[in-house]
mmCIF file of C-alpha atoms in Angstrom:
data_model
loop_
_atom_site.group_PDB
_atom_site.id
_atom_site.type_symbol
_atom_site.label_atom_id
_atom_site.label_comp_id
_atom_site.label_asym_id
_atom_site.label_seq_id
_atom_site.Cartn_x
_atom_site.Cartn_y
_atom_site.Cartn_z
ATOM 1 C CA UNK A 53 47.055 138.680 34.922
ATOM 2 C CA UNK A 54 48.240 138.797 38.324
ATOM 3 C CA UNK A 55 46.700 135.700 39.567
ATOM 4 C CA UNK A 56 48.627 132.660 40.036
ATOM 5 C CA UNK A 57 48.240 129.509 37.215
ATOM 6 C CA UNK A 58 46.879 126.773 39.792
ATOM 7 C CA UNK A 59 48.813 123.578 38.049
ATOM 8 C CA UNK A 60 51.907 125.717 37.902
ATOM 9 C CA UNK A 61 51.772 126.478 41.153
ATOM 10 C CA UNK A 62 51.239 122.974 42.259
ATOM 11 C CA UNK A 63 54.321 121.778 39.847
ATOM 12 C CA UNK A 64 56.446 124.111 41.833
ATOM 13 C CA UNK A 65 55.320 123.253 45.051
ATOM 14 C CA UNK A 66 56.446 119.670 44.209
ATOM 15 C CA UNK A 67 59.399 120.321 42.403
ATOM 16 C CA UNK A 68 62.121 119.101 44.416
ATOM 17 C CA UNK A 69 65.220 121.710 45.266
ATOM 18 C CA UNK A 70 68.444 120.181 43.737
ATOM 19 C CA UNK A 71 71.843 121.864 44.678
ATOM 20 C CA UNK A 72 72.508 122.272 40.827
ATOM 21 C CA UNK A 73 70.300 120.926 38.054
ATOM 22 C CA UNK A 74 72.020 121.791 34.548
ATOM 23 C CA UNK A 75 70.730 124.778 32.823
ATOM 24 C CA UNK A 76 69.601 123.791 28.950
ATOM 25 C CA UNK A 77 69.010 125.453 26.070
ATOM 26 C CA UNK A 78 67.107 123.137 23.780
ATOM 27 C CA UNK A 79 66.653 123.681 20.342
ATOM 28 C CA UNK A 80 62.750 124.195 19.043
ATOM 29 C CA UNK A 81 62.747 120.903 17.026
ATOM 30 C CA UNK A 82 63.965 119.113 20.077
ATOM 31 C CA UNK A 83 61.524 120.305 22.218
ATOM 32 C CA UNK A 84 58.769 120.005 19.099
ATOM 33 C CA UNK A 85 59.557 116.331 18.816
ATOM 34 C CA UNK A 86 59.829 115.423 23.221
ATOM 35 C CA UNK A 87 56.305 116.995 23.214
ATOM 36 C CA UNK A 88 54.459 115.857 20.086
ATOM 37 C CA UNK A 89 55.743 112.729 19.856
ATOM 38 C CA UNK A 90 55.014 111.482 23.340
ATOM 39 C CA UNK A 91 56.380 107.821 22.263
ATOM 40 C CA UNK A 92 58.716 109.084 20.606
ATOM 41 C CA UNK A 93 62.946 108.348 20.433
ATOM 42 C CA UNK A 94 63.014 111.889 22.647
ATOM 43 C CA UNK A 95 60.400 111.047 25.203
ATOM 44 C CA UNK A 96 63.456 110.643 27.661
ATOM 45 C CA UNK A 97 63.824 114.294 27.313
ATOM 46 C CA UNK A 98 60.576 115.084 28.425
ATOM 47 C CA UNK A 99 61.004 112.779 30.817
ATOM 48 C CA UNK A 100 64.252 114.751 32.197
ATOM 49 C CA UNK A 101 62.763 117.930 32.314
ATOM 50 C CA UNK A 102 59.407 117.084 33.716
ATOM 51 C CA UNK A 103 61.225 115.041 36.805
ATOM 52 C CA UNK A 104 63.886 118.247 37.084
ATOM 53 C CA UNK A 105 66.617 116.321 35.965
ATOM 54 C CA UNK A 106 67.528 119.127 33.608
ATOM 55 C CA UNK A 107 66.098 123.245 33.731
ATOM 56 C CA UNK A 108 65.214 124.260 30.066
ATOM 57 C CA UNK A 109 66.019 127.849 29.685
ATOM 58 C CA UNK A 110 63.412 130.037 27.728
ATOM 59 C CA UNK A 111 63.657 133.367 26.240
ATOM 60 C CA UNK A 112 60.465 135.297 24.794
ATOM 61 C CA UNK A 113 61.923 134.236 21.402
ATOM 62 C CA UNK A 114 62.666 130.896 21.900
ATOM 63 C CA UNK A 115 59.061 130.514 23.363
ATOM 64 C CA UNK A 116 57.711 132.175 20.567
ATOM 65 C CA UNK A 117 59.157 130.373 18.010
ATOM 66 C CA UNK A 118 57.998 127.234 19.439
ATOM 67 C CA UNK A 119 54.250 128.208 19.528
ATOM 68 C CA UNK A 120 54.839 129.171 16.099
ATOM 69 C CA UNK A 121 55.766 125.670 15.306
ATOM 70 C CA UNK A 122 53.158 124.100 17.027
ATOM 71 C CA UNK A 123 50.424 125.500 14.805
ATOM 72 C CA UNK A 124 52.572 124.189 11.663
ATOM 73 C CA UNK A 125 49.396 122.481 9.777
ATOM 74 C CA UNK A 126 51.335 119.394 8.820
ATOM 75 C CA UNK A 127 51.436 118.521 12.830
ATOM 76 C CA UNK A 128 47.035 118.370 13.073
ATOM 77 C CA UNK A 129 47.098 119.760 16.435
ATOM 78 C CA UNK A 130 44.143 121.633 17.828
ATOM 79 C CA UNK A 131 44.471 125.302 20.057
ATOM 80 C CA UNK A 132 43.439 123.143 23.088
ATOM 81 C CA UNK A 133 46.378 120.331 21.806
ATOM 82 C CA UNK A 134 48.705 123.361 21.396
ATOM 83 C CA UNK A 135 48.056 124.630 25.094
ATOM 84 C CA UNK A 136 48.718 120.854 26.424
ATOM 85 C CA UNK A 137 51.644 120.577 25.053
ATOM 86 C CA UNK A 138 53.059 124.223 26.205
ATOM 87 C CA UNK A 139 51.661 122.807 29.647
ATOM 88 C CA UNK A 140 53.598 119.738 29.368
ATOM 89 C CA UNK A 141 56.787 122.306 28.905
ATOM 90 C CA UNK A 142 56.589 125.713 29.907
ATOM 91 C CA UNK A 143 56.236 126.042 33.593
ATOM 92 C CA UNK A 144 59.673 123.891 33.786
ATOM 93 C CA UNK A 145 61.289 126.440 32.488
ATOM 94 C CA UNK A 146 63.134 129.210 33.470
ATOM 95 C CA UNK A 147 62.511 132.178 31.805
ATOM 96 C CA UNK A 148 65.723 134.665 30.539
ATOM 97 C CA UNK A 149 65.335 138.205 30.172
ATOM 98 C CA UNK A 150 67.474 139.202 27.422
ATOM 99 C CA UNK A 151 69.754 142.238 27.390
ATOM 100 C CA UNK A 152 68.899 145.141 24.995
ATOM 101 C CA UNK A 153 72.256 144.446 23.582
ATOM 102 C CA UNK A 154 72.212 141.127 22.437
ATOM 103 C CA UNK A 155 75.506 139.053 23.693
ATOM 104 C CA UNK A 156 78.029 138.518 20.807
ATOM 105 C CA UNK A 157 77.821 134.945 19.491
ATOM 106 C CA UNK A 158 80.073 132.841 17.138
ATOM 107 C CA UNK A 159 79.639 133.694 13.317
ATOM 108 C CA UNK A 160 76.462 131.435 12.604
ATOM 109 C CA UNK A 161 75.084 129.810 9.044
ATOM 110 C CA UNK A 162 71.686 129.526 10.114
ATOM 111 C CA UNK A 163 70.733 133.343 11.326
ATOM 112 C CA UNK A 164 67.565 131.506 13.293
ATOM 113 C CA UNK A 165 70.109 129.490 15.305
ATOM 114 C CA UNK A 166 71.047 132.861 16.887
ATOM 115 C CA UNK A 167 68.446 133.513 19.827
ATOM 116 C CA UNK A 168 69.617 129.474 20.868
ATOM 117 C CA UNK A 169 73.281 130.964 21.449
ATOM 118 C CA UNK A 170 72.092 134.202 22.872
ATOM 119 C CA UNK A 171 69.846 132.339 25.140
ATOM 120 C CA UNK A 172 72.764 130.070 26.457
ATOM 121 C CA UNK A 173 74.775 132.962 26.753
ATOM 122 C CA UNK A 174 72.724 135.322 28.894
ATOM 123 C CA UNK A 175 71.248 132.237 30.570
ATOM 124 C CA UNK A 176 74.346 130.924 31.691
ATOM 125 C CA UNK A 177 73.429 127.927 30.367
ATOM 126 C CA UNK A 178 75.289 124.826 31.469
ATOM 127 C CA UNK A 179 75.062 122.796 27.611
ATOM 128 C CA UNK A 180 73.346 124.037 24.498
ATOM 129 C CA UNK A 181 71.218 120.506 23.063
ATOM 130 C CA UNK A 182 70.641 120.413 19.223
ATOM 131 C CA UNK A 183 70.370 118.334 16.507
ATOM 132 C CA UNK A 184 71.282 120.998 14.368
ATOM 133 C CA UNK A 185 74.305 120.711 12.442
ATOM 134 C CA UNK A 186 74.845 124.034 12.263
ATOM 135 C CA UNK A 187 74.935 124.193 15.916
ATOM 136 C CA UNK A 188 76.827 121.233 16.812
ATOM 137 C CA UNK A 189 79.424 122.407 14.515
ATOM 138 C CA UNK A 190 80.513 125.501 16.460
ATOM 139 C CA UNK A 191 80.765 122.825 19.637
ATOM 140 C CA UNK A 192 84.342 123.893 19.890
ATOM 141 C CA UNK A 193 83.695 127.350 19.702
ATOM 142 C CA UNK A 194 81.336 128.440 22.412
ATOM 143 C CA UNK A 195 81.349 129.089 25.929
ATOM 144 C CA UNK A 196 79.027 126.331 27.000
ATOM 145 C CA UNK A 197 79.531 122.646 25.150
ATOM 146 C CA UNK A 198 76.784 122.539 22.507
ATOM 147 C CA UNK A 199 75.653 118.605 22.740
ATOM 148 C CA UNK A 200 72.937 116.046 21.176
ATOM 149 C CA UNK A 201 70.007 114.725 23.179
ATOM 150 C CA UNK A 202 71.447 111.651 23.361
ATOM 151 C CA UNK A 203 74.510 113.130 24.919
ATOM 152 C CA UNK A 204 72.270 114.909 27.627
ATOM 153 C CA UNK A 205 70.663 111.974 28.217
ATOM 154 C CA UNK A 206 73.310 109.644 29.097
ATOM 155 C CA UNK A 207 74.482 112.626 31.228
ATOM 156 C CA UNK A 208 71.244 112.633 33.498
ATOM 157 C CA UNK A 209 70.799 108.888 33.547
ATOM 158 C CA UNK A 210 74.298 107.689 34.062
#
């Protein structure tokens, strides 16, 4: 377990230091869509994180909840798709340890939203990026701005 992933190793080795890249908490079906559908209107996103234009912030529920996802039947994709894919996002992450007490977080309608606005809370996290309308609409209400893709986007590639 100790032993170091050789390809993640090698990503960081090349991963060039930035003075501040923005710290993201993406939504699952955000980060579902930028990986599975490599063509796709979100590719840009994948894009951004893979050339450390943006640091996606990861908590052990957030990543959980995405593997989860990815073995959703209607999506076809075999284990070894499945581990591509988390290869494709994972080791550009930075991983959160969350307190024992979870931080306090606007009144929510959607309780699976919740580890999303923990995350950007304990992570510090510079925007929160959904697509989920019951996220964007507590925008004015959190400490970080909670923003679409396409908003993030034309924020890295001005």
């Amino acid at each position: 377990m100790g032993a170091k992933i050789p390809c993640i190793q090698k990503i960081r080795e090349v991963m060039p230091r930035s003075k501040h890249l923005p710290r993201v908490v993406i939504d699952t079906n955000l980060v579902l869509s930028a990986l599975v559908f490599a063509q796709g209107r979100l590719s840009p996103l994948r894009l951004a994180w893979q050339g450390t234009r943006c640091q996606p912030l990861l908590s052990s529920v957030t990543a959980a909840e995405l593997i989860r996802v990815l073995g959703y039947p209607k999506f076809k994709l075999s284990a070894e798709d499945r581990q591509e894919l988390l290869a494709d996002y994972l080791p550009y992450c930075a991983t959160v340890r969350m307190p024992a007490k979870p931080p306090a977080t606007p009144a929510c309608r959607d309780k699976f939203d919740l580890p999303f606005l923990q995350l950007a809370i304990a992570g510090k996290a510079d925007y929160l990026v959904s697509g989920d309308q019951d996220l964007l609409s507590l925008a004015g209400q959190f400490v970080c701005p909670i923003i679409t893709a396409d908003q993030l986007m034309k924020m890295l590639n001005p």
